[in-house]
Coordinates of C-alpha atoms (C1' of nucleotides) in Angstrom, one line a residue:
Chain A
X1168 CA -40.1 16.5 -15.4
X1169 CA -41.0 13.3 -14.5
X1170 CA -42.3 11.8 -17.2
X1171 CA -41.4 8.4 -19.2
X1172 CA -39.0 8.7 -21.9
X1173 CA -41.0 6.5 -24.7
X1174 CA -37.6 6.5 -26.5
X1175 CA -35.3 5.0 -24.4
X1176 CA -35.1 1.9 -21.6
X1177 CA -32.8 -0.3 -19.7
X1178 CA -32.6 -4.1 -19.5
X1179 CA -30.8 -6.0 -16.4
X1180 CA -29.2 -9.5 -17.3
X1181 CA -28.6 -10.1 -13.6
X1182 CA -26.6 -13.3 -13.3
X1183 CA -26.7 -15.7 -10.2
X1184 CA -24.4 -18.6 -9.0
X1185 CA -25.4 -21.3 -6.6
X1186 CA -22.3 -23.7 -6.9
X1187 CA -24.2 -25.6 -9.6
X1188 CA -24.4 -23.6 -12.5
X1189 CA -25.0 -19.9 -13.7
X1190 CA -28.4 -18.6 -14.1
X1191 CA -29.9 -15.2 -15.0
X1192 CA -33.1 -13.4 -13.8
X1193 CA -35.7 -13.3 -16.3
X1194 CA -39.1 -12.3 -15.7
X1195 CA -42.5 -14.0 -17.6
X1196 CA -44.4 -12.0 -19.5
X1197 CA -47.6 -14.0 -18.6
X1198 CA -48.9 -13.5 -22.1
X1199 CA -51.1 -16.1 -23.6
X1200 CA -49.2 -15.7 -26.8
X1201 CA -49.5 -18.3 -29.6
X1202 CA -45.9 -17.9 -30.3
X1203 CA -42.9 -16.4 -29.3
X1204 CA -41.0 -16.4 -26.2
X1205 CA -42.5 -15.3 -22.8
X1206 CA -39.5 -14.6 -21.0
X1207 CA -37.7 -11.6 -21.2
X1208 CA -34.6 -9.8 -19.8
X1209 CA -36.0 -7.3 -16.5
X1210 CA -36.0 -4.2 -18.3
X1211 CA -38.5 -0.6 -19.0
X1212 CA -38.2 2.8 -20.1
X1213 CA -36.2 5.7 -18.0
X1214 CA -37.9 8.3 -16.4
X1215 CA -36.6 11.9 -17.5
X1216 CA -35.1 13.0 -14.7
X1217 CA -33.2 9.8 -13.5
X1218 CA -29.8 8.6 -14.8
X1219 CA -29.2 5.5 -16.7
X1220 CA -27.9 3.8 -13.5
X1221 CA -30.9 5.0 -11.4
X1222 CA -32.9 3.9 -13.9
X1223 CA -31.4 0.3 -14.1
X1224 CA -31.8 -0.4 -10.1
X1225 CA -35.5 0.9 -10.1
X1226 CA -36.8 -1.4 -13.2
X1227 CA -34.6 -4.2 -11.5
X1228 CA -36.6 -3.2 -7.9
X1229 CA -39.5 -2.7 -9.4
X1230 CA -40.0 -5.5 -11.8
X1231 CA -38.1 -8.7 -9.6
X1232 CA -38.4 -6.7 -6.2
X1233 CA -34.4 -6.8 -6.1
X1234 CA -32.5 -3.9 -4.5
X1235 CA -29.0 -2.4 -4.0
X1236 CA -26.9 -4.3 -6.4
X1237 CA -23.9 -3.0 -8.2
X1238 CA -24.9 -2.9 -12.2
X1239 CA -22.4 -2.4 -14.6
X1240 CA -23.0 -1.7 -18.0
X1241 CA -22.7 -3.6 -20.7
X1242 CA -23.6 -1.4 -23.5
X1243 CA -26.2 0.1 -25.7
X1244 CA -28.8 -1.8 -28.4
X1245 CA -31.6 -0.7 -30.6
X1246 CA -31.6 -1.8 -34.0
X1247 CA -34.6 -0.5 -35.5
X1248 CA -36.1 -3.8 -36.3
X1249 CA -35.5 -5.0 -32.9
X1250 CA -39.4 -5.4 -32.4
X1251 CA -39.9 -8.4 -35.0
X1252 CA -41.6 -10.8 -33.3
X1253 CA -45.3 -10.8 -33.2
X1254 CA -45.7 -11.9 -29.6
X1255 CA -43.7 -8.3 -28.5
X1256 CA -45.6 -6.1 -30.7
X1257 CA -48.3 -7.6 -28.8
X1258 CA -47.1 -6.8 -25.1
X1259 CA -45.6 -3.6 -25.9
X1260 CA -49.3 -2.6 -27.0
X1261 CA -50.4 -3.8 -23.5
X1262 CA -48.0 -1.9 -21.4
X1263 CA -46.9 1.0 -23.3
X1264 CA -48.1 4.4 -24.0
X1265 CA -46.4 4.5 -27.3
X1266 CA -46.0 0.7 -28.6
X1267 CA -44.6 1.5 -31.8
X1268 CA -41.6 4.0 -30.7
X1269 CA -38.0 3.8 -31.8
X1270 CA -36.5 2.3 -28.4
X1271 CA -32.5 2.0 -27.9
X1272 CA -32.0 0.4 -24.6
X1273 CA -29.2 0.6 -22.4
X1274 CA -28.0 -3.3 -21.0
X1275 CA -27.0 -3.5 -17.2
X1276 CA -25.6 -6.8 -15.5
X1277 CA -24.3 -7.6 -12.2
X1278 CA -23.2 -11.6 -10.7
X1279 CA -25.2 -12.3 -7.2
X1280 CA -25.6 -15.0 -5.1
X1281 CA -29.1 -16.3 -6.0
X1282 CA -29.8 -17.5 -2.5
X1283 CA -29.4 -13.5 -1.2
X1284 CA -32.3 -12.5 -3.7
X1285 CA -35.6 -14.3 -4.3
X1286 CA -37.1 -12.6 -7.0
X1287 CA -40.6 -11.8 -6.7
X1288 CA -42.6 -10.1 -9.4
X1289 CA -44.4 -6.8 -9.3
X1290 CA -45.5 -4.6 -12.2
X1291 CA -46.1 -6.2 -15.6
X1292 CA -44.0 -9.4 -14.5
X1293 CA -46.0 -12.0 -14.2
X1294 CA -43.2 -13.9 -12.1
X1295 CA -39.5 -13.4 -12.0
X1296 CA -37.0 -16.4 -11.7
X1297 CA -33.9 -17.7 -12.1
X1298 CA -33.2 -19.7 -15.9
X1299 CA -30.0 -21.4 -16.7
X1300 CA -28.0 -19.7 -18.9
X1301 CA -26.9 -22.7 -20.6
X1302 CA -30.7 -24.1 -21.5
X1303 CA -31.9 -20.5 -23.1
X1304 CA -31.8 -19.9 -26.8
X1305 CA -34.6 -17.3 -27.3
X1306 CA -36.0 -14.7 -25.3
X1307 CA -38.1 -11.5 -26.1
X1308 CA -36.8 -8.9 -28.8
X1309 CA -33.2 -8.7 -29.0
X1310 CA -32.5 -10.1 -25.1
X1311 CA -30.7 -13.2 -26.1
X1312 CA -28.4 -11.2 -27.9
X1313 CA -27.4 -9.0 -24.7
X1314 CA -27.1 -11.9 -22.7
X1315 CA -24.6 -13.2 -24.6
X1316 CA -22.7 -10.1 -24.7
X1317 CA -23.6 -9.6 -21.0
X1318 CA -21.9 -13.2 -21.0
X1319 CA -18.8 -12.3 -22.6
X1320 CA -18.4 -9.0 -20.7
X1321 CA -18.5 -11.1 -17.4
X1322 CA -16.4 -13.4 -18.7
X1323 CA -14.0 -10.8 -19.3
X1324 CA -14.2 -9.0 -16.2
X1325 CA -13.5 -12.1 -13.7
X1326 CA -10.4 -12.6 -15.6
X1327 CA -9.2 -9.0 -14.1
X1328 CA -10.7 -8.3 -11.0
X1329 CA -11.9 -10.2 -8.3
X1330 CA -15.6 -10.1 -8.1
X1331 CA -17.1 -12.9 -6.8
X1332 CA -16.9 -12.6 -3.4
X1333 CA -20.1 -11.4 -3.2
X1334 CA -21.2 -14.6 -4.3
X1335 CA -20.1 -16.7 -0.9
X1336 CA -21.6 -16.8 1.9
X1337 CA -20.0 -14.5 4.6
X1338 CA -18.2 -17.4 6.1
X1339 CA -16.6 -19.4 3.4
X1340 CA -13.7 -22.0 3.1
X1341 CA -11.1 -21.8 0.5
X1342 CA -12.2 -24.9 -1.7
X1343 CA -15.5 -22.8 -2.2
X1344 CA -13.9 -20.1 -3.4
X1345 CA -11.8 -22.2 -5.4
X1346 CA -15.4 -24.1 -6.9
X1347 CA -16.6 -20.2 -7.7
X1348 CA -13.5 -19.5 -10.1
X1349 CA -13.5 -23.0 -11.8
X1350 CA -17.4 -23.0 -12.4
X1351 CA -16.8 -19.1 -14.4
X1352 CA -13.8 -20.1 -15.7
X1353 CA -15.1 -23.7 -16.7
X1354 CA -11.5 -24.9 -16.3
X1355 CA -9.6 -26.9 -13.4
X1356 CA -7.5 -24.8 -11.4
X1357 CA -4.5 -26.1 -9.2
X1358 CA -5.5 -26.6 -5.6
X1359 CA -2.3 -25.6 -3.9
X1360 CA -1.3 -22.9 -6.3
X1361 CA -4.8 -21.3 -6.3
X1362 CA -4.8 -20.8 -2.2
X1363 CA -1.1 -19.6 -2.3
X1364 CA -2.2 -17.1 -5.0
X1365 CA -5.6 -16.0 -3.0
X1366 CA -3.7 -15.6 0.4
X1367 CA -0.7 -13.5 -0.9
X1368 CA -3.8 -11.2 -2.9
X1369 CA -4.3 -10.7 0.9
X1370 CA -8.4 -9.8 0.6
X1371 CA -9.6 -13.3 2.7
X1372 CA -8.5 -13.5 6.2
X1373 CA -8.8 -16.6 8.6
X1374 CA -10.9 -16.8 11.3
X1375 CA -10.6 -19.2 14.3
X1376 CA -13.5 -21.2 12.9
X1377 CA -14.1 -23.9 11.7
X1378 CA -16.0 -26.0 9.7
X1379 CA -18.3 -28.1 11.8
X1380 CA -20.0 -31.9 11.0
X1381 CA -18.3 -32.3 7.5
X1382 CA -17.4 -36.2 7.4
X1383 CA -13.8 -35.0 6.8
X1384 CA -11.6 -32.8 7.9
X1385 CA -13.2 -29.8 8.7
X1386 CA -11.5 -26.8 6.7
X1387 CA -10.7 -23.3 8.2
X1388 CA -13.1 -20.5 7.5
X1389 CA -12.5 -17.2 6.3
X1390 CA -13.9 -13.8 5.7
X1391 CA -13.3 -11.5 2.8
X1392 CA -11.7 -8.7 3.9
X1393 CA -12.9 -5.3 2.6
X1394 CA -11.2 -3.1 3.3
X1395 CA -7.5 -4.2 1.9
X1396 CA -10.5 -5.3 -1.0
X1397 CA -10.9 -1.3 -1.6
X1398 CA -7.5 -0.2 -1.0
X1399 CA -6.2 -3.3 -3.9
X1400 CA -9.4 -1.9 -6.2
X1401 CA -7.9 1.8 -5.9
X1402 CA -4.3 1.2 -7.2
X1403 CA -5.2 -1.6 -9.9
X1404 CA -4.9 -5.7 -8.8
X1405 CA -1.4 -5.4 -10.5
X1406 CA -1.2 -9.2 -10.1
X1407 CA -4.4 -11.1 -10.4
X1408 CA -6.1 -13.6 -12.5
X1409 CA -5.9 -17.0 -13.3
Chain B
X1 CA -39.9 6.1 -40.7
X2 CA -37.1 8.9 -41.4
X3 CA -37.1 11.3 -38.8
X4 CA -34.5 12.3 -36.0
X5 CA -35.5 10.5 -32.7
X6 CA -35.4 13.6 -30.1
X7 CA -34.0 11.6 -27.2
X8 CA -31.2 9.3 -28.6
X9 CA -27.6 10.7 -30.3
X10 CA -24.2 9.4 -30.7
X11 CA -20.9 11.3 -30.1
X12 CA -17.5 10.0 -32.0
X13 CA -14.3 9.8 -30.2
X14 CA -11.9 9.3 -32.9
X15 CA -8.1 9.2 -31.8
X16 CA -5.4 10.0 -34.3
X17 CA -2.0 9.2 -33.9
X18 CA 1.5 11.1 -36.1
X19 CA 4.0 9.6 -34.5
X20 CA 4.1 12.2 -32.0
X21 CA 1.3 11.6 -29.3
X22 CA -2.3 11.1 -29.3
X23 CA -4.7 14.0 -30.8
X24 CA -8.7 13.4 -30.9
X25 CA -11.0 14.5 -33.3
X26 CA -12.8 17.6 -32.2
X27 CA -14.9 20.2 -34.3
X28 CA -15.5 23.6 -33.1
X29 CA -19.0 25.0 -33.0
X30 CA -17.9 28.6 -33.7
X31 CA -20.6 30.0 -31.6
X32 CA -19.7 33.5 -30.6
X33 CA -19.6 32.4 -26.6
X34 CA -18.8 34.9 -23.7
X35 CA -17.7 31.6 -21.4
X36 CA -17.9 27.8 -22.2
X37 CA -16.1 25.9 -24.4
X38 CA -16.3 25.8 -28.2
X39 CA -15.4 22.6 -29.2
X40 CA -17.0 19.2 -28.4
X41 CA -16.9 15.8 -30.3
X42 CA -19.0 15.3 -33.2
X43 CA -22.2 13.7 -32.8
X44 CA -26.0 14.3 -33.3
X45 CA -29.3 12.9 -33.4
X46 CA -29.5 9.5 -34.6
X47 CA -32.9 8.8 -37.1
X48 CA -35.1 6.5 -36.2
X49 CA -34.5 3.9 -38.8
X50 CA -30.9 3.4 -38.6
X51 CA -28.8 1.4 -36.0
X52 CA -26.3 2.9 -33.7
X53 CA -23.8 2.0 -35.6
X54 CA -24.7 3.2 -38.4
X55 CA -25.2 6.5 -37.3
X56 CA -22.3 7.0 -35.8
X57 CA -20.9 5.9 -39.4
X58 CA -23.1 8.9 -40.7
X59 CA -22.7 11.6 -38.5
X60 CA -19.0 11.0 -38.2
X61 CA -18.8 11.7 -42.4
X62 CA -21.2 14.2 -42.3
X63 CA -19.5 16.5 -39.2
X64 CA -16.2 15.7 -40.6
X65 CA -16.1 13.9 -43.5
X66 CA -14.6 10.9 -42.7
X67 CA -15.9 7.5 -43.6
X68 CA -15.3 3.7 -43.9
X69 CA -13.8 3.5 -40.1
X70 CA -14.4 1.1 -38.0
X71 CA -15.9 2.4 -34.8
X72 CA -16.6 0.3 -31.3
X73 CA -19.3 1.2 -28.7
X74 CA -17.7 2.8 -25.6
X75 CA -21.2 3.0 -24.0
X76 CA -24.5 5.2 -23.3
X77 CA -24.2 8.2 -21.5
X78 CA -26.7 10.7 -20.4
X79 CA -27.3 12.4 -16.8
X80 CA -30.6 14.4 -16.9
X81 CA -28.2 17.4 -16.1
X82 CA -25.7 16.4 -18.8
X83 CA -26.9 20.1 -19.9
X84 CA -25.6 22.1 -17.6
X85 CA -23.7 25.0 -19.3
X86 CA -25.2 28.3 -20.4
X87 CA -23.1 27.8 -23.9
X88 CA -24.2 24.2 -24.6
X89 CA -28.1 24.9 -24.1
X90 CA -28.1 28.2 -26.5
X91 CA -26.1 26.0 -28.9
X92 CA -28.7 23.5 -29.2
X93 CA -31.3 25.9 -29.9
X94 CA -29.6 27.1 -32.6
X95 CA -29.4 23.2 -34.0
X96 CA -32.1 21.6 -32.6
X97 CA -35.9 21.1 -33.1
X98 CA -36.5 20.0 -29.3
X99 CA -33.4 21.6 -27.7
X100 CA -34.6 21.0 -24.1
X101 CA -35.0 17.2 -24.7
X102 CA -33.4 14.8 -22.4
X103 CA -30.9 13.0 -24.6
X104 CA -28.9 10.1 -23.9
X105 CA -26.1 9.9 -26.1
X106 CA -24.0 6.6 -27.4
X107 CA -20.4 6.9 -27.4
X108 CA -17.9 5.5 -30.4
X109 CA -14.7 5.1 -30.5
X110 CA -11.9 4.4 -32.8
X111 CA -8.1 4.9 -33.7
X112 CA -6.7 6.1 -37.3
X113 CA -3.4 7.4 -38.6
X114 CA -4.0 11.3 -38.7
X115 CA -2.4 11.6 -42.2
X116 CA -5.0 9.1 -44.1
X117 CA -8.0 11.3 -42.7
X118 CA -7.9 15.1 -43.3
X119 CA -11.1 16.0 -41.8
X120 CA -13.0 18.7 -43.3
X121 CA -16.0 20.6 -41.5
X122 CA -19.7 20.7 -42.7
X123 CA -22.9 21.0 -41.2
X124 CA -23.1 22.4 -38.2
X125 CA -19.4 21.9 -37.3
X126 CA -17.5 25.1 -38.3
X127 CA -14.2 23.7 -38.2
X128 CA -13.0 20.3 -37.5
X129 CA -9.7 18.9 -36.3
X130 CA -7.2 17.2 -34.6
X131 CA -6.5 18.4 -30.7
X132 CA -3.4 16.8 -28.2
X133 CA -5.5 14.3 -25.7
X134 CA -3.3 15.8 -22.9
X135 CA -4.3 19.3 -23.6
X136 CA -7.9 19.2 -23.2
X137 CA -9.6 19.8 -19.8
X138 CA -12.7 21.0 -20.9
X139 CA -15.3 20.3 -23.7
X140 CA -19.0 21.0 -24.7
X141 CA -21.7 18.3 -22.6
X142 CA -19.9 16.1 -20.6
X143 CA -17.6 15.2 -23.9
X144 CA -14.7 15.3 -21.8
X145 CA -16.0 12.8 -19.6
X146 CA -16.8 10.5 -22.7
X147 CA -13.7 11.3 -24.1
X148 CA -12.0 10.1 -20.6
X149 CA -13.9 7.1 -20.9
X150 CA -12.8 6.4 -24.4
X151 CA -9.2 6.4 -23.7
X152 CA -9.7 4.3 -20.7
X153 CA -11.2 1.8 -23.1
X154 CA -8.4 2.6 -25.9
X155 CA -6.2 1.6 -23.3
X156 CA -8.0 -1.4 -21.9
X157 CA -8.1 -2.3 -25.7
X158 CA -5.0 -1.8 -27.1
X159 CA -3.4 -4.2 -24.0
X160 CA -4.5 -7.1 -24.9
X161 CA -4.8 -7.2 -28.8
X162 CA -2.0 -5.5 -30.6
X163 CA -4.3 -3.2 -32.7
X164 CA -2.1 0.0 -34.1
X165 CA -0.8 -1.6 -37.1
X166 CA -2.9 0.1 -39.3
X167 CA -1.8 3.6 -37.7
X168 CA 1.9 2.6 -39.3
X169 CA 3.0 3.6 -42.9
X170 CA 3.8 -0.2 -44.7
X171 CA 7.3 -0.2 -43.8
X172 CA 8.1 1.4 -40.1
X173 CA 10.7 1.1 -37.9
X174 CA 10.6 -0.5 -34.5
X175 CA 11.0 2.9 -32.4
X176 CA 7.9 4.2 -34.5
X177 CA 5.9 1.5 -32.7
X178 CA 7.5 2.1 -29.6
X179 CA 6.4 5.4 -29.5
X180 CA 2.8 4.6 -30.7
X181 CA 2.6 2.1 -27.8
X182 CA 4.0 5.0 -25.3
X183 CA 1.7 7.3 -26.2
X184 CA -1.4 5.4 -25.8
X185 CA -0.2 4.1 -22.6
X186 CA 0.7 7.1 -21.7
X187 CA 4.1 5.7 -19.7
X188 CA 7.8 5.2 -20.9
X189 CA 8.7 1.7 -22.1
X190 CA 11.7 0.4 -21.8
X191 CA 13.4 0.2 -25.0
X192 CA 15.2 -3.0 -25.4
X193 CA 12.2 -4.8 -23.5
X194 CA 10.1 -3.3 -26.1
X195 CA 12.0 -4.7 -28.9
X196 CA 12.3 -8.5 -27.7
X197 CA 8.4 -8.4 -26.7
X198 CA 7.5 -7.1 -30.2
X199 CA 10.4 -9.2 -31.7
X200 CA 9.4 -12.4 -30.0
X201 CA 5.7 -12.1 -30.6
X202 CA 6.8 -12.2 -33.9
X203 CA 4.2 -10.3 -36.4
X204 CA 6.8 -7.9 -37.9
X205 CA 9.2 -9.0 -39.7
X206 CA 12.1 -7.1 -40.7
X207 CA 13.1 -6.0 -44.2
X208 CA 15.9 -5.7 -45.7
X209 CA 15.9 -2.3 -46.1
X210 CA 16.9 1.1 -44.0
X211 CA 15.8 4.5 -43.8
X212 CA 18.0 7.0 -46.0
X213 CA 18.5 10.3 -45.2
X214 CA 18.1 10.4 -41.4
X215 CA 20.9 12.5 -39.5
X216 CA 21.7 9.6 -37.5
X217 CA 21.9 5.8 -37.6
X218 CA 19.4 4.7 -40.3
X219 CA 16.8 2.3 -39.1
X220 CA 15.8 -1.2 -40.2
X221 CA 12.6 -1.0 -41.9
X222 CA 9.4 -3.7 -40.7
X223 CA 6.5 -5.1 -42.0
X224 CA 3.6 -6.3 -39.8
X225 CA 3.1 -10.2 -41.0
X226 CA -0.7 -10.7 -41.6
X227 CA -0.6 -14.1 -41.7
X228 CA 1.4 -14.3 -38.4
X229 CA -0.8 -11.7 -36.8
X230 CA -4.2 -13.8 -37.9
X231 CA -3.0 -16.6 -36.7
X232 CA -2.4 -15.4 -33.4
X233 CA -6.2 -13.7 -33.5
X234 CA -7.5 -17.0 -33.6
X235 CA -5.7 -19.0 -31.0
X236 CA -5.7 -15.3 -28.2
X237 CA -2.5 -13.4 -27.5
X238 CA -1.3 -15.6 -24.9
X239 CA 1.2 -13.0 -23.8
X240 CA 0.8 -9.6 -24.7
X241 CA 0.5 -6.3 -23.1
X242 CA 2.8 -4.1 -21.6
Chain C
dC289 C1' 33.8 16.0 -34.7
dC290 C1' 29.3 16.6 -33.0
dA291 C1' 24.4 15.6 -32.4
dA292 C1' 20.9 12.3 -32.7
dA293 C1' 18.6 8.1 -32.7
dA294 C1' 19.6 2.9 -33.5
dG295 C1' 20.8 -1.1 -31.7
dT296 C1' 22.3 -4.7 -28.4
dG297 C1' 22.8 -8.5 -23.3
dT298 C1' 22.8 -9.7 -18.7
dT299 C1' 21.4 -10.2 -14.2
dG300 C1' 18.4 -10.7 -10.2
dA301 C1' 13.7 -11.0 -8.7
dA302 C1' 9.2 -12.5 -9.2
dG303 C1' 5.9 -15.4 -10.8
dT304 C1' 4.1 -19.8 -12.8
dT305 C1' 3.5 -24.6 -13.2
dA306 C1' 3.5 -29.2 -12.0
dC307 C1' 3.3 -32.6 -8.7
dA308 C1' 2.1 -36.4 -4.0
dC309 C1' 1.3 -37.2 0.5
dC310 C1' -0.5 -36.9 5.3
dC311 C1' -4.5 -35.0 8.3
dA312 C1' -8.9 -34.6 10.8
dT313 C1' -13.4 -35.8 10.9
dG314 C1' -18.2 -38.6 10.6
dC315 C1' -20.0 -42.7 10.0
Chain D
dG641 C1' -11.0 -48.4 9.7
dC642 C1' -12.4 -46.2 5.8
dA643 C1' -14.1 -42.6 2.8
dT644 C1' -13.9 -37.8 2.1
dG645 C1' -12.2 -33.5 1.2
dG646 C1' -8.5 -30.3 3.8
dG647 C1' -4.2 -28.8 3.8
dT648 C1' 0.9 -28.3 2.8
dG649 C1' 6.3 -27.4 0.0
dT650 C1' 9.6 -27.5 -3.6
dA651 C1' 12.1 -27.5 -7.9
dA652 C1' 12.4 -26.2 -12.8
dC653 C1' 11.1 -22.8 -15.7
dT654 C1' 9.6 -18.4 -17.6
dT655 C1' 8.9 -13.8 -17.5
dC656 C1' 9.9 -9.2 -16.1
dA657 C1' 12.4 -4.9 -14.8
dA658 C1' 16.4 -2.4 -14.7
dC659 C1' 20.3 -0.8 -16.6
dA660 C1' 24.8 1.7 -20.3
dC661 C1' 27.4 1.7 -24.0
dT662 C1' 28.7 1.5 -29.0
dT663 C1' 27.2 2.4 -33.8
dT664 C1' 26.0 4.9 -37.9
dT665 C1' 24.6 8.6 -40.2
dG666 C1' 24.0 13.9 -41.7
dG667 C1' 25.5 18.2 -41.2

DNA sequence: CCAAAAGTGTTGAAGTTACACCCATGC
DNA sequence: GCATGGGTGTAACTTCAACACTTTTGG
């Protein structure tokens, strides 16, 4: 049946990196509300015949217009007083068939390069953009509280396994790669002993390319390389993080 | 608003340890089943004015009258075809209101010391009790999966914060802990590496007592060091895990 | 005296940290 | 020629994995 479950949704905190700073994808509820946030976390009911996954990607298309990303999940919410603020009893009335339901929603979140995805809004987002993590303190029902969480779980996760490629351009030198894991880390990280310890992981290779018009000297290019990527990902990175 | 939400339960995963290996909480639904299995975690419904947590809390006591543990969230589960066995769906219209719902279910976790918690079977739960982990290949719903799942994170868990104190009588001995650590990982561990790790870490200290009446060498008696072990909470277990 | 678990040290390999200088380019 | 970031090696130290025999008790 494919009908809307009024009991249970999925919100995305879909983080993105642009050498600067981290950001994550909220969309504007366009409300002319008095009070009360207007951003919120991407997010809507399931359908009854998708899973939680399927679910995620579609609200995440359907709301920012963003496709095929890897979501993991963070966890499941829903304290019964989750809808306290006026401003979302409100919008819920506007968009939903049964505003007052007992929702638990399932949280989702995935790191992506934010030049690879322009969000643009569709649906009931008014716009969908990119918000500093670091400059948020409230957002719409209990969505500041999965951030965070999303935060932590991130947080937790780069420590162990190397995502983050994902997040350089196809190309990429060393020293950006090295930028990526001191921006999520938020710590220094020795130059020499942070290649050494990337090259013998053996997922980047060298290309015969090089930078070209840096005013220095131009720095070898490399690619990420899949494949040993999947085969490391199989058996456990039995010696990684930093 | 005190009614069971249709779409939304929680399922408990609650290891026990006795020294011996790992056993999980299972009751038995005594159905009289021609094929399928009878036993599957305990869980239900949740009502739509508690929190998750909370009623995992309350449906844990009620299945199998166990109470005041703490429990953490594995994670939401729930394929539309989670369903799928002739033995499951005639269960749940014996116990439910709306046994054809699509239900997502939250999964709960937690480890006790099997002798503290005698579980005793009410409600819909015929019998309740403890089962080996490594004998189970099959359970109601996809429990097995969620059971999978809450091992993995047992695992992930128990790695890098020395939780499994509190599955140890006051006063244990050293191999005691070395088999609770084996069991969870599920590997060997080498004995006298064991030791010096646990020794070093230093949050046991040693009594000055032995164990009486053993048909071998009497063991020194421990005590896990609170103060030691807080103080380590607070600053991160530089180096732990096996 | 036998069975059963307790207890104990060393060594080689691998990994981690810290640290300073020359290089290639654009302007 | 100078400013800028690219690129490289080593030594001291710590951690880790592997491994075998003696001790103490109860029966």
């Amino acid at each position: 049946m494919h009908e809307l479950n009024p009991n249970v949704s999925v919100d995305c905190v879909i983080f993105g990196f642009d050498f600067e700073k981290l950001t994550v994808l909220l969309i504007d509820r366009g409300q002319e509300t008095k009070n009360g946030p207007r951003l919120a976390l991407p997010g809507n009911l399931i359908y009854n015949d998708e899973n939680l996954d399927q679910a995620a990607s579609r609200v995440l298309d359907e709301l920012a217009g963003i496709k095929n990303i890897y979501l993991e999940q963070v966890g499941a919410f829903g304290d019964p007083n989750r809808i306290c603020k006026d401003a979302d009893r409100e919008w819920l009335q506007s968009i939903r068939a049964e505003p007052e339901a007992r929702v638990i929603t399932v949280a989702y979140y995935s790191l992506v390069k934010m030049s690879d995805y322009a969000p643009h809004a569709s649906s009931f987002a008014k716009t969908a953009g990119w918000a500093p993590v670091s400059e948020l303190f409230e957002l719409a029902f209990d969505h500041y509280e999965i951030l965070l969480a999303a935060k932590e779980k991130l947080r937790q996760k780069i420590k162990v396994q190397p995502i983050g490629f994902n997040l350089l351009p196809e190309k990429f030198t060393l020293s950006q790669l090295h930028k990526l894991y001191e921006s999520i880390l938020d710590k220094p990280l020795d130059k020499r002993n942070f290649r050494r310890k990337v090259q013998k992981l053996g997922i980047v290779t060298a290309l015969k390319e090089k930078q070209r018009g840096v005013p220095h000297k131009p720095s070898l290019l490399y690619k990420f390389d899949v494949e040993k990527y999947e085969s490391l990902s199989e058996n456990g990175f039995d010696n990684f993080g930093f």
